[in-house]
Amino acid sequence: MEDYVSVFTYKNNVSLMLQASDKTVMALGEKLYALCPEAYMNGYNWEALLRYYLEKNAPDILEGLDPDPEADTYAAHWPLTPENEAKAKRFAEIIRSLAEDAETLCRFVQENGGEIEWD
């Protein structure tokens, strides 16, 4: 179940990749879309949702983060440092936790969907 999110280093960056096209992530996206029609969960809307979630719950992860959403993926990059590697790993665990607890994520979108800047 963890194949949809990965953390890796390349050259001078540490990166996180969320595969929005993964069937587990797509199924979760369909639930979110049913709750909030603006939440069509492509890579751009995963970026909007995850940024909002991090602003509320783990703002330190956003420090130095360079997002790179696409239609079927969401990527986040930081300069390669031990601290940023730890951030990327924490962010991956947050994503896994949210994906594996769909009820909590759905409730979060129900309560905050109107404040999220969807694509």
N, CA, C and O atoms as CSV, one atom per row, in Angstrom:
chain,resi,resn,atom,element,x,y,z
A,1,MET,N,N,0.824,-1.199,0.000
A,1,MET,CA,C,0.000,0.000,0.000
A,1,MET,C,C,0.865,1.259,0.000
A,1,MET,O,O,0.354,2.346,-0.270
A,2,GLU,N,N,2.147,1.142,0.293
A,2,GLU,CA,C,2.992,2.325,0.391
A,2,GLU,C,C,3.622,2.720,-0.941
A,2,GLU,O,O,4.389,3.682,-0.981
A,3,ASP,N,N,3.334,2.027,-2.013
A,3,ASP,CA,C,3.955,2.316,-3.297
A,3,ASP,C,C,3.555,3.670,-3.870
A,3,ASP,O,O,4.243,4.177,-4.756
A,4,TYR,N,N,2.499,4.255,-3.408
A,4,TYR,CA,C,2.002,5.507,-3.965
A,4,TYR,C,C,2.782,6.731,-3.492
A,4,TYR,O,O,2.606,7.812,-4.055
A,5,VAL,N,N,3.621,6.603,-2.497
A,5,VAL,CA,C,4.434,7.725,-2.029
A,5,VAL,C,C,5.867,7.240,-1.801
A,5,VAL,O,O,6.099,6.181,-1.218
A,6,SER,N,N,6.817,8.044,-2.277
A,6,SER,CA,C,8.219,7.651,-2.112
A,6,SER,C,C,9.070,8.883,-1.827
A,6,SER,O,O,8.713,10.009,-2.171
A,7,VAL,N,N,10.189,8.632,-1.197
A,7,VAL,CA,C,11.175,9.671,-0.899
A,7,VAL,C,C,12.497,9.199,-1.483
A,7,VAL,O,O,12.892,8.047,-1.304
A,8,PHE,N,N,13.174,10.096,-2.178
A,8,PHE,CA,C,14.449,9.741,-2.785
A,8,PHE,C,C,15.334,10.980,-2.896
A,8,PHE,O,O,14.857,12.113,-2.820
A,9,THR,N,N,16.624,10.742,-3.075
A,9,THR,CA,C,17.557,11.844,-3.295
A,9,THR,C,C,18.046,11.775,-4.737
A,9,THR,O,O,18.198,10.698,-5.312
A,10,TYR,N,N,18.286,12.953,-5.303
A,10,TYR,CA,C,18.816,13.062,-6.654
A,10,TYR,C,C,19.641,14.336,-6.734
A,10,TYR,O,O,19.147,15.434,-6.476
A,11,LYS,N,N,20.882,14.171,-7.088
A,11,LYS,CA,C,21.817,15.288,-7.149
A,11,LYS,C,C,21.815,16.026,-5.814
A,11,LYS,O,O,22.196,15.442,-4.800
A,12,ASN,N,N,21.401,17.286,-5.783
A,12,ASN,CA,C,21.446,18.079,-4.559
A,12,ASN,C,C,20.073,18.276,-3.922
A,12,ASN,O,O,19.869,19.228,-3.169
A,13,ASN,N,N,19.128,17.379,-4.222
A,13,ASN,CA,C,17.775,17.500,-3.688
A,13,ASN,C,C,17.324,16.229,-2.997
A,13,ASN,O,O,17.786,15.131,-3.307
A,14,VAL,N,N,16.417,16.401,-2.062
A,14,VAL,CA,C,15.642,15.295,-1.530
A,14,VAL,C,C,14.222,15.556,-2.003
A,14,VAL,O,O,13.725,16.679,-1.919
A,15,SER,N,N,13.574,14.509,-2.501
A,15,SER,CA,C,12.260,14.673,-3.106
A,15,SER,C,C,11.270,13.664,-2.560
A,15,SER,O,O,11.623,12.557,-2.156
A,16,LEU,N,N,10.021,14.087,-2.562
A,16,LEU,CA,C,8.893,13.225,-2.230
A,16,LEU,C,C,8.017,13.170,-3.465
A,16,LEU,O,O,7.797,14.192,-4.116
A,17,MET,N,N,7.508,11.980,-3.799
A,17,MET,CA,C,6.646,11.819,-4.956
A,17,MET,C,C,5.373,11.081,-4.530
A,17,MET,O,O,5.430,9.982,-3.977
A,18,LEU,N,N,4.229,11.707,-4.799
A,18,LEU,CA,C,2.925,11.090,-4.580
A,18,LEU,C,C,2.329,10.782,-5.945
A,18,LEU,O,O,2.154,11.681,-6.768
A,19,GLN,N,N,2.020,9.528,-6.183
A,19,GLN,CA,C,1.415,9.112,-7.447
A,19,GLN,C,C,-0.097,9.270,-7.347
A,19,GLN,O,O,-0.787,8.383,-6.845
A,20,ALA,N,N,-0.609,10.399,-7.823
A,20,ALA,CA,C,-2.056,10.662,-7.760
A,20,ALA,C,C,-2.831,9.692,-8.626
A,20,ALA,O,O,-4.037,9.533,-8.439
A,21,SER,N,N,-2.165,9.035,-9.575
A,21,SER,CA,C,-2.831,8.086,-10.456
A,21,SER,C,C,-2.881,6.671,-9.878
A,21,SER,O,O,-3.476,5.785,-10.491
A,22,ASP,N,N,-2.280,6.441,-8.727
A,22,ASP,CA,C,-2.336,5.143,-8.064
A,22,ASP,C,C,-3.781,4.834,-7.675
A,22,ASP,O,O,-4.509,5.733,-7.254
A,23,LYS,N,N,-4.200,3.587,-7.810
A,23,LYS,CA,C,-5.618,3.266,-7.568
A,23,LYS,C,C,-6.047,3.537,-6.126
A,23,LYS,O,O,-7.200,3.899,-5.894
A,24,THR,N,N,-5.162,3.373,-5.167
A,24,THR,CA,C,-5.500,3.698,-3.777
A,24,THR,C,C,-5.745,5.197,-3.630
A,24,THR,O,O,-6.711,5.617,-2.992
A,25,VAL,N,N,-4.867,5.994,-4.220
A,25,VAL,CA,C,-4.977,7.450,-4.140
A,25,VAL,C,C,-6.185,7.927,-4.943
A,25,VAL,O,O,-6.888,8.845,-4.521
A,26,MET,N,N,-6.426,7.308,-6.096
A,26,MET,CA,C,-7.588,7.672,-6.925
A,26,MET,C,C,-8.898,7.402,-6.173
A,26,MET,O,O,-9.816,8.221,-6.215
A,27,ALA,N,N,-8.986,6.263,-5.491
A,27,ALA,CA,C,-10.196,5.937,-4.734
A,27,ALA,C,C,-10.424,6.953,-3.620
A,27,ALA,O,O,-11.556,7.365,-3.368
A,28,LEU,N,N,-9.350,7.349,-2.961
A,28,LEU,CA,C,-9.455,8.372,-1.926
A,28,LEU,C,C,-9.891,9.698,-2.547
A,28,LEU,O,O,-10.732,10.403,-1.992
A,29,GLY,N,N,-9.318,10.029,-3.692
A,29,GLY,CA,C,-9.694,11.250,-4.398
A,29,GLY,C,C,-11.173,11.282,-4.761
A,29,GLY,O,O,-11.802,12.339,-4.697
A,30,GLU,N,N,-11.728,10.152,-5.137
A,30,GLU,CA,C,-13.156,10.089,-5.468
A,30,GLU,C,C,-14.016,10.393,-4.238
A,30,GLU,O,O,-15.040,11.068,-4.345
A,31,LYS,N,N,-13.602,9.899,-3.086
A,31,LYS,CA,C,-14.331,10.201,-1.845
A,31,LYS,C,C,-14.278,11.697,-1.537
A,31,LYS,O,O,-15.281,12.294,-1.146
A,32,LEU,N,N,-13.104,12.293,-1.718
A,32,LEU,CA,C,-12.955,13.722,-1.434
A,32,LEU,C,C,-13.770,14.560,-2.415
A,32,LEU,O,O,-14.380,15.555,-2.024
A,33,TYR,N,N,-13.782,14.165,-3.671
A,33,TYR,CA,C,-14.551,14.873,-4.690
A,33,TYR,C,C,-16.046,14.810,-4.384
A,33,TYR,O,O,-16.767,15.783,-4.608
A,34,ALA,N,N,-16.514,13.670,-3.873
A,34,ALA,CA,C,-17.927,13.530,-3.515
A,34,ALA,C,C,-18.303,14.494,-2.390
A,34,ALA,O,O,-19.444,14.952,-2.324
A,35,LEU,N,N,-17.368,14.800,-1.522
A,35,LEU,CA,C,-17.610,15.715,-0.406
A,35,LEU,C,C,-17.471,17.180,-0.817
A,35,LEU,O,O,-18.144,18.055,-0.271
A,36,CYS,N,N,-16.598,17.434,-1.777
A,36,CYS,CA,C,-16.264,18.807,-2.161
A,36,CYS,C,C,-15.968,18.804,-3.664
A,36,CYS,O,O,-14.873,18.407,-4.065
A,37,PRO,N,N,-16.906,19.231,-4.498
A,37,PRO,CA,C,-16.714,19.167,-5.946
A,37,PRO,C,C,-15.480,19.912,-6.470
A,37,PRO,O,O,-14.999,19.601,-7.560
A,38,GLU,N,N,-14.967,20.875,-5.728
A,38,GLU,CA,C,-13.743,21.560,-6.150
A,38,GLU,C,C,-12.517,20.667,-5.974
A,38,GLU,O,O,-11.457,20.934,-6.539
A,39,ALA,N,N,-12.673,19.611,-5.188
A,39,ALA,CA,C,-11.553,18.733,-4.852
A,39,ALA,C,C,-11.393,17.609,-5.872
A,39,ALA,O,O,-11.409,16.431,-5.515
A,40,TYR,N,N,-11.239,17.979,-7.138
A,40,TYR,CA,C,-10.877,17.001,-8.150
A,40,TYR,C,C,-9.394,16.696,-7.934
A,40,TYR,O,O,-8.541,17.540,-8.209
A,41,MET,N,N,-9.089,15.509,-7.448
A,41,MET,CA,C,-7.778,15.246,-6.873
A,41,MET,C,C,-6.716,14.831,-7.885
A,41,MET,O,O,-6.278,13.681,-7.923
A,42,ASN,N,N,-6.316,15.802,-8.702
A,42,ASN,CA,C,-5.135,15.630,-9.533
A,42,ASN,C,C,-3.924,16.100,-8.719
A,42,ASN,O,O,-4.064,16.430,-7.542
A,43,GLY,N,N,-2.761,16.130,-9.324
A,43,GLY,CA,C,-1.568,16.547,-8.590
A,43,GLY,C,C,-1.651,17.967,-8.062
A,43,GLY,O,O,-1.127,18.267,-6.989
A,44,TYR,N,N,-2.312,18.848,-8.815
A,44,TYR,CA,C,-2.436,20.242,-8.393
A,44,TYR,C,C,-3.321,20.379,-7.150
A,44,TYR,O,O,-3.012,21.162,-6.252
A,45,ASN,N,N,-4.401,19.632,-7.098
A,45,ASN,CA,C,-5.263,19.714,-5.917
A,45,ASN,C,C,-4.685,18.954,-4.733
A,45,ASN,O,O,-4.967,19.303,-3.587
A,46,TRP,N,N,-3.875,17.914,-4.983
A,46,TRP,CA,C,-3.161,17.304,-3.859
A,46,TRP,C,C,-2.199,18.322,-3.264
A,46,TRP,O,O,-2.031,18.390,-2.046
A,47,GLU,N,N,-1.571,19.112,-4.125
A,47,GLU,CA,C,-0.670,20.150,-3.628
A,47,GLU,C,C,-1.437,21.149,-2.771
A,47,GLU,O,O,-0.969,21.529,-1.698
A,48,ALA,N,N,-2.614,21.579,-3.232
A,48,ALA,CA,C,-3.422,22.543,-2.473
A,48,ALA,C,C,-3.845,21.959,-1.126
A,48,ALA,O,O,-3.732,22.624,-0.097
A,49,LEU,N,N,-4.325,20.735,-1.132
A,49,LEU,CA,C,-4.777,20.089,0.103
A,49,LEU,C,C,-3.613,19.857,1.061
A,49,LEU,O,O,-3.710,20.183,2.244
A,50,LEU,N,N,-2.522,19.301,0.562
A,50,LEU,CA,C,-1.396,18.997,1.440
A,50,LEU,C,C,-0.751,20.268,1.983
A,50,LEU,O,O,-0.344,20.300,3.145
A,51,ARG,N,N,-0.649,21.306,1.171
A,51,ARG,CA,C,-0.099,22.579,1.655
A,51,ARG,C,C,-0.978,23.113,2.791
A,51,ARG,O,O,-0.462,23.517,3.833
A,52,TYR,N,N,-2.299,23.115,2.596
A,52,TYR,CA,C,-3.203,23.611,3.633
A,52,TYR,C,C,-3.075,22.766,4.902
A,52,TYR,O,O,-3.019,23.302,6.009
A,53,TYR,N,N,-3.029,21.441,4.732
A,53,TYR,CA,C,-2.904,20.555,5.877
A,53,TYR,C,C,-1.598,20.830,6.637
A,53,TYR,O,O,-1.591,20.908,7.866
A,54,LEU,N,N,-0.508,20.973,5.899
A,54,LEU,CA,C,0.776,21.241,6.557
A,54,LEU,C,C,0.784,22.604,7.243
A,54,LEU,O,O,1.341,22.743,8.332
A,55,GLU,N,N,0.179,23.600,6.626
A,55,GLU,CA,C,0.105,24.922,7.267
A,55,GLU,C,C,-0.547,24.827,8.632
A,55,GLU,O,O,-0.147,25.530,9.560
A,56,LYS,N,N,-1.551,23.963,8.767
A,56,LYS,CA,C,-2.287,23.809,10.020
A,56,LYS,C,C,-1.612,22.860,11.004
A,56,LYS,O,O,-1.738,23.034,12.216
A,57,ASN,N,N,-0.895,21.851,10.491
A,57,ASN,CA,C,-0.435,20.766,11.360
A,57,ASN,C,C,1.071,20.539,11.430
A,57,ASN,O,O,1.558,19.973,12.409
A,58,ALA,N,N,1.810,20.960,10.429
A,58,ALA,CA,C,3.266,20.738,10.425
A,58,ALA,C,C,3.934,21.791,9.545
A,58,ALA,O,O,4.556,21.450,8.539
A,59,PRO,N,N,3.812,23.063,9.913
A,59,PRO,CA,C,4.313,24.128,9.036
A,59,PRO,C,C,5.817,24.078,8.791
A,59,PRO,O,O,6.282,24.604,7.780
A,60,ASP,N,N,6.586,23.470,9.674
A,60,ASP,CA,C,8.029,23.397,9.462
A,60,ASP,C,C,8.394,22.615,8.204
A,60,ASP,O,O,9.441,22.867,7.607
A,61,ILE,N,N,7.553,21.676,7.797
A,61,ILE,CA,C,7.824,20.889,6.589
A,61,ILE,C,C,7.810,21.785,5.346
A,61,ILE,O,O,8.487,21.493,4.360
A,62,LEU,N,N,7.046,22.861,5.396
A,62,LEU,CA,C,6.952,23.767,4.253
A,62,LEU,C,C,8.206,24.616,4.049
A,62,LEU,O,O,8.421,25.159,2.965
A,63,GLU,N,N,9.028,24.729,5.083
A,63,GLU,CA,C,10.245,25.539,4.984
A,63,GLU,C,C,11.194,24.935,3.959
A,63,GLU,O,O,11.662,23.809,4.129
A,64,GLY,N,N,11.480,25.683,2.893
A,64,GLY,CA,C,12.369,25.228,1.843
A,64,GLY,C,C,11.732,24.320,0.814
A,64,GLY,O,O,12.394,23.925,-0.147
A,65,LEU,N,N,10.457,23.974,0.986
A,65,LEU,CA,C,9.761,23.068,0.069
A,65,LEU,C,C,9.487,23.765,-1.256
A,65,LEU,O,O,9.004,24.897,-1.286
A,66,ASP,N,N,9.797,23.083,-2.342
A,66,ASP,CA,C,9.519,23.553,-3.695
A,66,ASP,C,C,8.551,22.543,-4.321
A,66,ASP,O,O,8.978,21.471,-4.751
A,67,PRO,N,N,7.236,22.873,-4.378
A,67,PRO,CA,C,6.271,21.922,-4.915
A,67,PRO,C,C,6.347,21.847,-6.442
A,67,PRO,O,O,6.700,22.820,-7.109
A,68,ASP,N,N,6.013,20.683,-6.975
A,68,ASP,CA,C,5.999,20.477,-8.422
A,68,ASP,C,C,4.833,19.558,-8.780
A,68,ASP,O,O,5.041,18.384,-9.087
A,69,PRO,N,N,3.602,20.087,-8.743
A,69,PRO,CA,C,2.459,19.244,-9.087
A,69,PRO,C,C,2.324,19.088,-10.605
A,69,PRO,O,O,2.697,19.978,-11.369
A,70,GLU,N,N,1.799,17.973,-11.010
A,70,GLU,CA,C,1.464,17.686,-12.408
A,70,GLU,C,C,0.087,17.038,-12.400
A,70,GLU,O,O,-0.518,16.879,-11.340
A,71,ALA,N,N,-0.404,16.669,-13.557
A,71,ALA,CA,C,-1.750,16.102,-13.646
A,71,ALA,C,C,-1.901,14.837,-12.796
A,71,ALA,O,O,-2.899,14.681,-12.092
A,72,ASP,N,N,-0.911,13.932,-12.857
A,72,ASP,CA,C,-1.075,12.659,-12.155
A,72,ASP,C,C,-0.052,12.425,-11.049
A,72,ASP,O,O,0.051,11.317,-10.523
A,73,THR,N,N,0.708,13.464,-10.693
A,73,THR,CA,C,1.666,13.333,-9.599
A,73,THR,C,C,1.760,14.633,-8.808
A,73,THR,O,O,1.430,15.716,-9.293
A,74,TYR,N,N,2.217,14.481,-7.593
A,74,TYR,CA,C,2.581,15.636,-6.777
A,74,TYR,C,C,3.993,15.358,-6.285
A,74,TYR,O,O,4.250,14.325,-5.667
A,75,ALA,N,N,4.894,16.269,-6.556
A,75,ALA,CA,C,6.264,16.138,-6.078
A,75,ALA,C,C,6.598,17.340,-5.205
A,75,ALA,O,O,6.089,18.441,-5.411
A,76,ALA,N,N,7.452,17.106,-4.244
A,76,ALA,CA,C,7.964,18.168,-3.380
A,76,ALA,C,C,9.464,17.975,-3.292
A,76,ALA,O,O,9.950,16.858,-3.120
A,77,HIS,N,N,10.191,19.070,-3.412
A,77,HIS,CA,C,11.654,19.017,-3.394
A,77,HIS,C,C,12.193,19.992,-2.347
A,77,HIS,O,O,11.640,21.071,-2.135
A,78,TRP,N,N,13.277,19.588,-1.705
A,78,TRP,CA,C,14.013,20.431,-0.773
A,78,TRP,C,C,15.496,20.312,-1.123
A,78,TRP,O,O,15.909,19.311,-1.709
A,79,PRO,N,N,16.297,21.309,-0.776
A,79,PRO,CA,C,17.745,21.134,-0.889
A,79,PRO,C,C,18.180,19.954,0.002
A,79,PRO,O,O,17.632,19.747,1.085
A,80,LEU,N,N,19.152,19.207,-0.466
A,80,LEU,CA,C,19.595,18.012,0.247
A,80,LEU,C,C,20.382,18.377,1.495
A,80,LEU,O,O,21.523,18.835,1.422
A,81,THR,N,N,19.740,18.162,2.654
A,81,THR,CA,C,20.371,18.288,3.960
A,81,THR,C,C,19.770,17.193,4.836
A,81,THR,O,O,18.694,16.684,4.525
A,82,PRO,N,N,20.440,16.823,5.919
A,82,PRO,CA,C,19.850,15.839,6.824
A,82,PRO,C,C,18.491,16.297,7.371
A,82,PRO,O,O,17.577,15.487,7.523
A,83,GLU,N,N,18.365,17.583,7.663
A,83,GLU,CA,C,17.099,18.098,8.189
A,83,GLU,C,C,15.988,17.967,7.155
A,83,GLU,O,O,14.865,17.593,7.491
A,84,ASN,N,N,16.299,18.274,5.899
A,84,ASN,CA,C,15.282,18.182,4.858
A,84,ASN,C,C,14.947,16.732,4.520
A,84,ASN,O,O,13.810,16.435,4.153
A,85,GLU,N,N,15.910,15.833,4.636
A,85,GLU,CA,C,15.599,14.407,4.463
A,85,GLU,C,C,14.600,13.964,5.526
A,85,GLU,O,O,13.667,13.216,5.236
A,86,ALA,N,N,14.797,14.424,6.744
A,86,ALA,CA,C,13.859,14.092,7.830
A,86,ALA,C,C,12.475,14.677,7.539
A,86,ALA,O,O,11.463,14.019,7.779
A,87,LYS,N,N,12.426,15.912,7.022
A,87,LYS,CA,C,11.140,16.525,6.667
A,87,LYS,C,C,10.421,15.697,5.604
A,87,LYS,O,O,9.225,15.428,5.718
A,88,ALA,N,N,11.156,15.299,4.576
A,88,ALA,CA,C,10.553,14.522,3.495
A,88,ALA,C,C,9.988,13.203,4.019
A,88,ALA,O,O,8.893,12.791,3.634
A,89,LYS,N,N,10.732,12.552,4.889
A,89,LYS,CA,C,10.259,11.280,5.463
A,89,LYS,C,C,9.036,11.505,6.342
A,89,LYS,O,O,8.095,10.713,6.301
A,90,ARG,N,N,9.036,12.572,7.134
A,90,ARG,CA,C,7.859,12.893,7.952
A,90,ARG,C,C,6.656,13.185,7.072
A,90,ARG,O,O,5.549,12.730,7.362
A,91,PHE,N,N,6.862,13.941,5.998
A,91,PHE,CA,C,5.787,14.275,5.079
A,91,PHE,C,C,5.218,13.001,4.448
A,91,PHE,O,O,4.001,12.872,4.315
A,92,ALA,N,N,6.069,12.073,4.065
A,92,ALA,CA,C,5.603,10.800,3.512
A,92,ALA,C,C,4.746,10.055,4.529
A,92,ALA,O,O,3.709,9.493,4.174
A,93,GLU,N,N,5.170,10.047,5.788
A,93,GLU,CA,C,4.383,9.382,6.829
A,93,GLU,C,C,3.043,10.083,7.045
A,93,GLU,O,O,2.033,9.421,7.284
A,94,ILE,N,N,3.021,11.403,6.963
A,94,ILE,CA,C,1.760,12.141,7.079
A,94,ILE,C,C,0.828,11.738,5.938
A,94,ILE,O,O,-0.355,11.487,6.164
A,95,ILE,N,N,1.351,11.676,4.723
A,95,ILE,CA,C,0.519,11.291,3.573
A,95,ILE,C,C,-0.011,9.881,3.753
A,95,ILE,O,O,-1.197,9.633,3.534
A,96,ARG,N,N,0.850,8.955,4.150
A,96,ARG,CA,C,0.396,7.568,4.370
A,96,ARG,C,C,-0.677,7.514,5.449
A,96,ARG,O,O,-1.678,6.812,5.305
A,97,SER,N,N,-0.466,8.252,6.520
A,97,SER,CA,C,-1.431,8.274,7.614
A,97,SER,C,C,-2.785,8.793,7.127
A,97,SER,O,O,-3.825,8.220,7.451
A,98,LEU,N,N,-2.772,9.869,6.357
A,98,LEU,CA,C,-4.021,10.431,5.836
A,98,LEU,C,C,-4.691,9.473,4.854
A,98,LEU,O,O,-5.912,9.317,4.875
A,99,ALA,N,N,-3.907,8.838,4.005
A,99,ALA,CA,C,-4.466,7.918,3.016
A,99,ALA,C,C,-5.043,6.671,3.671
A,99,ALA,O,O,-6.045,6.128,3.207
A,100,GLU,N,N,-4.417,6.223,4.737
A,100,GLU,CA,C,-4.863,5.006,5.400
A,100,GLU,C,C,-5.980,5.266,6.406
A,100,GLU,O,O,-6.593,4.320,6.901
A,101,ASP,N,N,-6.252,6.522,6.712
A,101,ASP,CA,C,-7.355,6.902,7.593
A,101,ASP,C,C,-8.256,7.858,6.815
A,101,ASP,O,O,-8.323,9.052,7.105
A,102,ALA,N,N,-8.940,7.305,5.830
A,102,ALA,CA,C,-9.762,8.115,4.929
A,102,ALA,C,C,-10.819,8.915,5.684
A,102,ALA,O,O,-11.160,10.026,5.276
A,103,GLU,N,N,-11.340,8.367,6.776
A,103,GLU,CA,C,-12.369,9.089,7.534
A,103,GLU,C,C,-11.838,10.419,8.062
A,103,GLU,O,O,-12.522,11.440,7.981
A,104,THR,N,N,-10.640,10.408,8.593
A,104,THR,CA,C,-10.049,11.640,9.124
A,104,THR,C,C,-9.814,12.643,8.008
A,104,THR,O,O,-10.108,13.828,8.169
A,105,LEU,N,N,-9.288,12.186,6.879
A,105,LEU,CA,C,-9.033,13.092,5.763
A,105,LEU,C,C,-10.347,13.629,5.200
A,105,LEU,O,O,-10.438,14.813,4.874
A,106,CYS,N,N,-11.355,12.785,5.082
A,106,CYS,CA,C,-12.658,13.245,4.589
A,106,CYS,C,C,-13.261,14.286,5.530
A,106,CYS,O,O,-13.830,15.279,5.077
A,107,ARG,N,N,-13.140,14.065,6.818
A,107,ARG,CA,C,-13.643,15.035,7.791
A,107,ARG,C,C,-12.874,16.357,7.675
A,107,ARG,O,O,-13.465,17.433,7.762
A,108,PHE,N,N,-11.566,16.269,7.480
A,108,PHE,CA,C,-10.753,17.468,7.313
A,108,PHE,C,C,-11.220,18.266,6.095
A,108,PHE,O,O,-11.336,19.490,6.165
A,109,VAL,N,N,-11.486,17.588,4.993
A,109,VAL,CA,C,-11.944,18.275,3.780
A,109,VAL,C,C,-13.352,18.829,3.984
A,109,VAL,O,O,-13.647,19.930,3.517
A,110,GLN,N,N,-14.220,18.101,4.663
A,110,GLN,CA,C,-15.561,18.621,4.949
A,110,GLN,C,C,-15.480,19.904,5.766
A,110,GLN,O,O,-16.199,20.865,5.490
A,111,GLU,N,N,-14.616,19.923,6.759
A,111,GLU,CA,C,-14.513,21.070,7.659
A,111,GLU,C,C,-13.737,22.242,7.059
A,111,GLU,O,O,-13.978,23.392,7.429
A,112,ASN,N,N,-12.809,21.969,6.139
A,112,ASN,CA,C,-11.902,23.010,5.651
A,112,ASN,C,C,-11.933,23.224,4.137
A,112,ASN,O,O,-11.250,24.111,3.625
A,113,GLY,N,N,-12.704,22.432,3.429
A,113,GLY,CA,C,-12.710,22.495,1.964
A,113,GLY,C,C,-12.965,23.872,1.404
A,113,GLY,O,O,-12.404,24.224,0.366
A,114,GLY,N,N,-13.797,24.665,2.058
A,114,GLY,CA,C,-14.094,26.011,1.588
A,114,GLY,C,C,-12.933,26.975,1.738
A,114,GLY,O,O,-12.922,28.027,1.099
A,115,GLU,N,N,-11.958,26.639,2.567
A,115,GLU,CA,C,-10.801,27.519,2.780
A,115,GLU,C,C,-9.587,27.132,1.939
A,115,GLU,O,O,-8.633,27.902,1.826
A,116,ILE,N,N,-9.625,25.947,1.356
A,116,ILE,CA,C,-8.501,25.465,0.556
A,116,ILE,C,C,-8.559,26.103,-0.830
A,116,ILE,O,O,-9.631,26.184,-1.431
A,117,GLU,N,N,-7.430,26.550,-1.334
A,117,GLU,CA,C,-7.360,27.163,-2.655
A,117,GLU,C,C,-7.166,26.075,-3.711
A,117,GLU,O,O,-6.056,25.837,-4.188
A,118,TRP,N,N,-8.286,25.416,-4.064
A,118,TRP,CA,C,-8.263,24.332,-5.046
A,118,TRP,C,C,-7.862,24.882,-6.405
A,118,TRP,O,O,-8.084,26.055,-6.704
A,119,ASP,N,N,-7.274,24.026,-7.217
A,119,ASP,CA,C,-6.859,24.389,-8.563
A,119,ASP,C,C,-8.072,24.629,-9.448
A,119,ASP,O,O,-7.923,24.948,-10.628
